[in-house]
Amino acid sequence: MQDKGNVDLQDQRRRWRYRAFAIAVGCLMLLLGVSVLAGWLLQTKVFISLVPGFPSMAFNTALCFVLSGLGLVGSTLAARRFRIAAAVVLGLAAAIAAARLVEIATVGRAVHNVDHLINRFVIPADFIAEIGGGMGPNTALIFLIANLSLLLSLQPVKSSSQVVQELTSYVVITLGMIALAGYVTDAEQGYRWGPYAAMALHTAVGMVLFGSGLLARSWWIQPANRAQIPLWIPAAVCFTGLLVDLYTPLGLANGILYVPLVLTALWFGNRNAPLFFAFVCTVLLMLGFFAIRHDESAFWQEIANRTITAATLWLIAILVFYFLRNNHVLETERIRFGALARGTPDAVIVIDERGTVKSFNPAAESMFGYTPQETIGRNIKMLMPEPYHSEHDGYLAHYRQTGEERIIGTTRMVSGRRKNGIVFPIDVSISVVASGQTKTFVGIVRDISERVRQEERMKATLAQLEAYTAELERSNHDLDEFAYIASHDLKEPLRGLHNHSRFLLEDYEDKLDVDGVRRLNRLVRLSQRMEKLVNDLLYFSRLGRQQLAVKRTDIGLIVKDVVATMELLLEERHARVVTDGRLPEVVCDAPRLTEVFRNLITNAIKYNDKPAPLISIGYLDRFVGKDGTVARNVFFVRDNGKGIPQEFHEDIFRIFKRLEKSQDSDDGTGAGLTFVRKIIARHNGDIWLESEVGVGTTFYFTLGKKREGQNAAA
């Protein structure tokens, strides 16, 4: 973060220098234009023509310097009003230049209506005639393209506008330097194009300044995209090419000189730069052709030569364009891979064929404790403990010699070593990227320390589970032994108590008083009840261990069979059992499910305070409870009895737990609902109830899905 802050600060300083230089150039252009306008107004020739006999700066040229200088300064200011004002003055300067070019192209060199449009109202006619001349075509062309490029750059910043302005600045600087060279070498064709008005000496200086200001402003707009080579090189190529073009017969040398200009686009950030450079070279070729007089015998030969030169330059530019585009695609993929490598939670390490680390992402830095500076350039085995540390170089040498891939393309569990020496388990996945004869290896490393710890905990848990299973098997064996003892040894004394009590009643009832007879009868009933409790307990233990013999069963037939066996009880209690709709066929253990319905119906009759108990049995495809719970394929047994308070809805399923005695309570032990829940649980189902005291109770239950003929053991 600190390095990034330093880079940003340096970039801000550089941008500030470019902006300050552009503003300074704009002020110098304004000063130049105002000085010459003052010379025209005050009729002072030294301001209009620096050296006697040299071409003079036209009034409109000075006005364009003022307008262009104001526009250049205004274009660097952030306020909207300044940018609008800059657009107005730049547009006015471009319009004056365009009008002058149209006048030259249509009327000729003798007419200067555009030049005299304003100055004839403020300057005496004899002074205008004495000075003569007007804005030259080269001056008008420079003002036109320069101001248009500035207008384009006032739009939302785009890389294309920055490149256009940068290339325009090269053209402006080149044309200004050529004019200056013409004065130095006394070559009139450098500052005078054909028979038209020439560019004045201080106009040429102003043009070089104008181009420098445009170049500085383009760098200020987007300094990150400036060339990675000194940017005066393309400008020097342009200047040299056009200068040589003016003095070389048939333009033979200019094609060779312009090729390096197109090739300099390789160092620019914008891939469209070679096409812009080719365009600039084409313009310079045309300027070189029209700026000098031609021998009629070689006229068409020179046209053919320049056409071939332009075609060659465009061909090179297109090749460079596609080269830059492919490089841009590769750079984009590199940036994307870099972003992916930096953002991934796994360590990504890139090495070469010698095992030297080339890339080390932040996740790898966090995992191993090394910084990229500590690892890049060193052998990857520094991250490995023994025996991998010693074997790694041998593996790479074997791969280089034979091409045999042992772990490439697979994921392998190995060990890594942190900077502090701690060894930890890792998963490594290695892939190879081939580029020509060079191969690069990309390793994705994942710290699996937590997974290994979980596996160790799982192994310990499995060992405990195996111990618990063995203990459970032993407990079940003990339970079987208890069941055997209870069914034989425990029931035997109960039968003895029962039988001896009966014998005493039969043989000595007349010899016992009333209290003795009552106690013997009580002993008989208690022994009978104790035997029932033992039988129910044994039955409950068998429910959890015996297999279920499931098959497809018609529930309606089960209900009918239960009702038929309870016919006497129903008559005694004036009770009635009805079926609410058709009951489906399900895969279940029929005898066990018969017991479920028998217990539920019996309870609904026994614990019913209504003179005519009514039990309804039915089936619901979809059930929605009062608490919003949803269930499917639900059976129910509903009665109109006493109801069960909410706080006892769970207690009633506990073995031998009864909320109250029924009218024939000696017939039961309170284990019926416990058996019901156990049987339904064995069928992978659930049972619950909804009840309202004084209104009745509804038991709901589901049966899990089983295949017909499938047996299930607890």
PDB file of C-alpha atoms in Angstrom, residues 319-445:
ATOM      1  CA  LEU A 319       0.973  -5.692 -38.953  1.00  0.00           C
ATOM      2  CA  VAL A 320       2.033  -3.689 -35.896  1.00  0.00           C
ATOM      3  CA  PHE A 321      -1.645  -3.095 -35.035  1.00  0.00           C
ATOM      4  CA  TYR A 322      -2.407  -6.827 -34.982  1.00  0.00           C
ATOM      5  CA  PHE A 323       0.774  -7.497 -33.038  1.00  0.00           C
ATOM      6  CA  LEU A 324      -0.271  -4.943 -30.412  1.00  0.00           C
ATOM      7  CA  ARG A 325      -3.787  -6.341 -30.334  1.00  0.00           C
ATOM      8  CA  ASN A 326      -2.493  -9.856 -29.663  1.00  0.00           C
ATOM      9  CA  ASN A 327      -0.176  -8.477 -27.000  1.00  0.00           C
ATOM     10  CA  HIS A 328      -3.149  -6.664 -25.487  1.00  0.00           C
ATOM     11  CA  VAL A 329      -5.110  -9.921 -25.339  1.00  0.00           C
ATOM     12  CA  LEU A 330      -2.161 -11.693 -23.724  1.00  0.00           C
ATOM     13  CA  GLU A 331      -1.713  -8.835 -21.270  1.00  0.00           C
ATOM     14  CA  THR A 332      -5.409  -8.946 -20.423  1.00  0.00           C
ATOM     15  CA  GLU A 333      -5.182 -12.680 -19.741  1.00  0.00           C
ATOM     16  CA  ARG A 334      -2.045 -12.113 -17.669  1.00  0.00           C
ATOM     17  CA  ILE A 335      -3.800  -9.443 -15.607  1.00  0.00           C
ATOM     18  CA  ARG A 336      -6.844 -11.682 -15.229  1.00  0.00           C
ATOM     19  CA  PHE A 337      -4.679 -14.592 -14.097  1.00  0.00           C
ATOM     20  CA  GLY A 338      -2.812 -12.275 -11.716  1.00  0.00           C
ATOM     21  CA  ALA A 339      -6.084 -11.015 -10.230  1.00  0.00           C
ATOM     22  CA  LEU A 340      -7.335 -14.592  -9.901  1.00  0.00           C
ATOM     23  CA  ALA A 341      -4.093 -15.710  -8.287  1.00  0.00           C
ATOM     24  CA  ARG A 342      -4.147 -12.780  -5.869  1.00  0.00           C
ATOM     25  CA  GLY A 343      -7.800 -13.289  -4.933  1.00  0.00           C
ATOM     26  CA  THR A 344      -7.927 -17.068  -4.591  1.00  0.00           C
ATOM     27  CA  PRO A 345      -7.843 -18.481  -1.034  1.00  0.00           C
ATOM     28  CA  ASP A 346      -5.486 -21.239  -2.217  1.00  0.00           C
ATOM     29  CA  ALA A 347      -1.770 -20.696  -2.600  1.00  0.00           C
ATOM     30  CA  VAL A 348      -0.695 -20.367  -6.256  1.00  0.00           C
ATOM     31  CA  ILE A 349       3.027 -20.837  -6.924  1.00  0.00           C
ATOM     32  CA  VAL A 350       4.610 -20.678 -10.388  1.00  0.00           C
ATOM     33  CA  ILE A 351       8.032 -22.245 -11.042  1.00  0.00           C
ATOM     34  CA  ASP A 352      10.203 -22.866 -14.090  1.00  0.00           C
ATOM     35  CA  GLU A 353      11.794 -26.107 -15.260  1.00  0.00           C
ATOM     36  CA  ARG A 354      14.656 -25.629 -12.808  1.00  0.00           C
ATOM     37  CA  GLY A 355      12.314 -25.314  -9.836  1.00  0.00           C
ATOM     38  CA  THR A 356      12.898 -21.583  -9.455  1.00  0.00           C
ATOM     39  CA  VAL A 357       9.920 -19.685  -8.028  1.00  0.00           C
ATOM     40  CA  LYS A 358       8.550 -17.106 -10.481  1.00  0.00           C
ATOM     41  CA  SER A 359       5.307 -16.126  -8.743  1.00  0.00           C
ATOM     42  CA  PHE A 360       4.114 -16.284  -5.139  1.00  0.00           C
ATOM     43  CA  ASN A 361       0.572 -15.073  -4.426  1.00  0.00           C
ATOM     44  CA  PRO A 362      -0.700 -13.526  -1.135  1.00  0.00           C
ATOM     45  CA  ALA A 363      -2.362 -16.785  -0.059  1.00  0.00           C
ATOM     46  CA  ALA A 364       0.979 -18.566  -0.385  1.00  0.00           C
ATOM     47  CA  GLU A 365       2.600 -15.763   1.605  1.00  0.00           C
ATOM     48  CA  SER A 366       0.043 -16.237   4.379  1.00  0.00           C
ATOM     49  CA  MET A 367       0.306 -20.028   4.265  1.00  0.00           C
ATOM     50  CA  PHE A 368       4.101 -20.407   4.330  1.00  0.00           C
ATOM     51  CA  GLY A 369       5.072 -17.175   6.116  1.00  0.00           C
ATOM     52  CA  TYR A 370       7.506 -16.018   3.400  1.00  0.00           C
ATOM     53  CA  THR A 371       7.207 -12.773   1.452  1.00  0.00           C
ATOM     54  CA  PRO A 372       7.433 -12.869  -2.365  1.00  0.00           C
ATOM     55  CA  GLN A 373      10.830 -11.159  -2.156  1.00  0.00           C
ATOM     56  CA  GLU A 374      12.102 -14.051  -0.029  1.00  0.00           C
ATOM     57  CA  THR A 375      10.929 -16.793  -2.404  1.00  0.00           C
ATOM     58  CA  ILE A 376      10.983 -15.461  -5.989  1.00  0.00           C
ATOM     59  CA  GLY A 377      14.254 -16.496  -7.617  1.00  0.00           C
ATOM     60  CA  ARG A 378      14.900 -19.317  -5.134  1.00  0.00           C
ATOM     61  CA  ASN A 379      14.266 -23.050  -5.436  1.00  0.00           C
ATOM     62  CA  ILE A 380      10.797 -24.267  -4.548  1.00  0.00           C
ATOM     63  CA  LYS A 381      12.229 -26.981  -2.310  1.00  0.00           C
ATOM     64  CA  MET A 382      12.750 -24.334   0.392  1.00  0.00           C
ATOM     65  CA  LEU A 383       9.036 -24.859   1.126  1.00  0.00           C
ATOM     66  CA  MET A 384       9.406 -28.639   1.479  1.00  0.00           C
ATOM     67  CA  PRO A 385      10.459 -30.830   4.429  1.00  0.00           C
ATOM     68  CA  GLU A 386      12.341 -34.084   4.051  1.00  0.00           C
ATOM     69  CA  PRO A 387      12.149 -36.363   2.103  1.00  0.00           C
ATOM     70  CA  TYR A 388      10.489 -34.072  -0.497  1.00  0.00           C
ATOM     71  CA  HIS A 389      13.261 -31.476  -0.101  1.00  0.00           C
ATOM     72  CA  SER A 390      15.934 -33.882  -1.317  1.00  0.00           C
ATOM     73  CA  GLU A 391      13.854 -35.654  -3.961  1.00  0.00           C
ATOM     74  CA  HIS A 392      12.398 -32.639  -5.771  1.00  0.00           C
ATOM     75  CA  ASP A 393      15.388 -31.697  -7.930  1.00  0.00           C
ATOM     76  CA  GLY A 394      15.759 -35.322  -9.004  1.00  0.00           C
ATOM     77  CA  TYR A 395      12.119 -35.452 -10.051  1.00  0.00           C
ATOM     78  CA  LEU A 396      12.487 -32.288 -12.181  1.00  0.00           C
ATOM     79  CA  ALA A 397      15.668 -33.660 -13.799  1.00  0.00           C
ATOM     80  CA  HIS A 398      13.880 -36.930 -14.568  1.00  0.00           C
ATOM     81  CA  TYR A 399      10.977 -35.012 -16.090  1.00  0.00           C
ATOM     82  CA  ARG A 400      13.287 -32.932 -18.308  1.00  0.00           C
ATOM     83  CA  GLN A 401      15.058 -36.029 -19.564  1.00  0.00           C
ATOM     84  CA  THR A 402      12.099 -38.369 -20.095  1.00  0.00           C
ATOM     85  CA  GLY A 403       8.974 -36.181 -20.067  1.00  0.00           C
ATOM     86  CA  GLU A 404       7.376 -38.677 -17.679  1.00  0.00           C
ATOM     87  CA  GLU A 405       4.677 -37.058 -15.569  1.00  0.00           C
ATOM     88  CA  ARG A 406       4.258 -38.556 -12.114  1.00  0.00           C
ATOM     89  CA  ILE A 407       2.161 -36.005 -10.256  1.00  0.00           C
ATOM     90  CA  ILE A 408       1.333 -33.445 -12.973  1.00  0.00           C
ATOM     91  CA  GLY A 409      -2.399 -33.324 -13.552  1.00  0.00           C
ATOM     92  CA  THR A 410      -3.205 -35.043 -10.272  1.00  0.00           C
ATOM     93  CA  THR A 411      -3.848 -33.913  -6.717  1.00  0.00           C
ATOM     94  CA  ARG A 412      -1.421 -35.289  -4.196  1.00  0.00           C
ATOM     95  CA  MET A 413      -1.239 -35.058  -0.418  1.00  0.00           C
ATOM     96  CA  VAL A 414       2.259 -34.086   0.730  1.00  0.00           C
ATOM     97  CA  SER A 415       3.806 -31.933   3.471  1.00  0.00           C
ATOM     98  CA  GLY A 416       4.920 -28.310   3.448  1.00  0.00           C
ATOM     99  CA  ARG A 417       7.263 -26.397   5.697  1.00  0.00           C
ATOM    100  CA  ARG A 418       6.536 -22.922   6.995  1.00  0.00           C
ATOM    101  CA  LYS A 419       9.160 -20.242   7.549  1.00  0.00           C
ATOM    102  CA  ASN A 420       9.152 -21.044  11.284  1.00  0.00           C
ATOM    103  CA  GLY A 421       9.984 -24.680  10.517  1.00  0.00           C
ATOM    104  CA  ILE A 422       6.545 -26.129  11.257  1.00  0.00           C
ATOM    105  CA  VAL A 423       5.604 -28.999   8.929  1.00  0.00           C
ATOM    106  CA  PHE A 424       1.951 -29.189   7.902  1.00  0.00           C
ATOM    107  CA  PRO A 425      -0.113 -31.310   5.471  1.00  0.00           C
ATOM    108  CA  ILE A 426      -1.052 -29.864   2.062  1.00  0.00           C
ATOM    109  CA  ASP A 427      -2.857 -30.895  -1.119  1.00  0.00           C
ATOM    110  CA  VAL A 428      -0.873 -30.035  -4.261  1.00  0.00           C
ATOM    111  CA  SER A 429      -2.291 -29.905  -7.791  1.00  0.00           C
ATOM    112  CA  ILE A 430       0.286 -29.170 -10.510  1.00  0.00           C
ATOM    113  CA  SER A 431      -0.347 -28.250 -14.136  1.00  0.00           C
ATOM    114  CA  VAL A 432       2.141 -27.444 -16.882  1.00  0.00           C
ATOM    115  CA  VAL A 433       1.928 -24.502 -19.300  1.00  0.00           C
ATOM    116  CA  ALA A 434       4.032 -24.846 -22.444  1.00  0.00           C
ATOM    117  CA  SER A 435       5.164 -21.782 -24.414  1.00  0.00           C
ATOM    118  CA  GLY A 436       7.351 -22.873 -27.286  1.00  0.00           C
ATOM    119  CA  GLN A 437      10.231 -24.843 -25.825  1.00  0.00           C
ATOM    120  CA  THR A 438       9.719 -23.337 -22.378  1.00  0.00           C
ATOM    121  CA  LYS A 439       7.553 -25.013 -19.764  1.00  0.00           C
ATOM    122  CA  THR A 440       6.135 -23.372 -16.668  1.00  0.00           C
ATOM    123  CA  PHE A 441       4.592 -25.247 -13.757  1.00  0.00           C
ATOM    124  CA  VAL A 442       1.649 -23.837 -11.830  1.00  0.00           C
ATOM    125  CA  GLY A 443       1.014 -25.376  -8.431  1.00  0.00           C
ATOM    126  CA  ILE A 444      -2.186 -24.868  -6.467  1.00  0.00           C
ATOM    127  CA  VAL A 445      -1.568 -25.593  -2.802  1.00  0.00           C
TER     128      VAL A 445
END
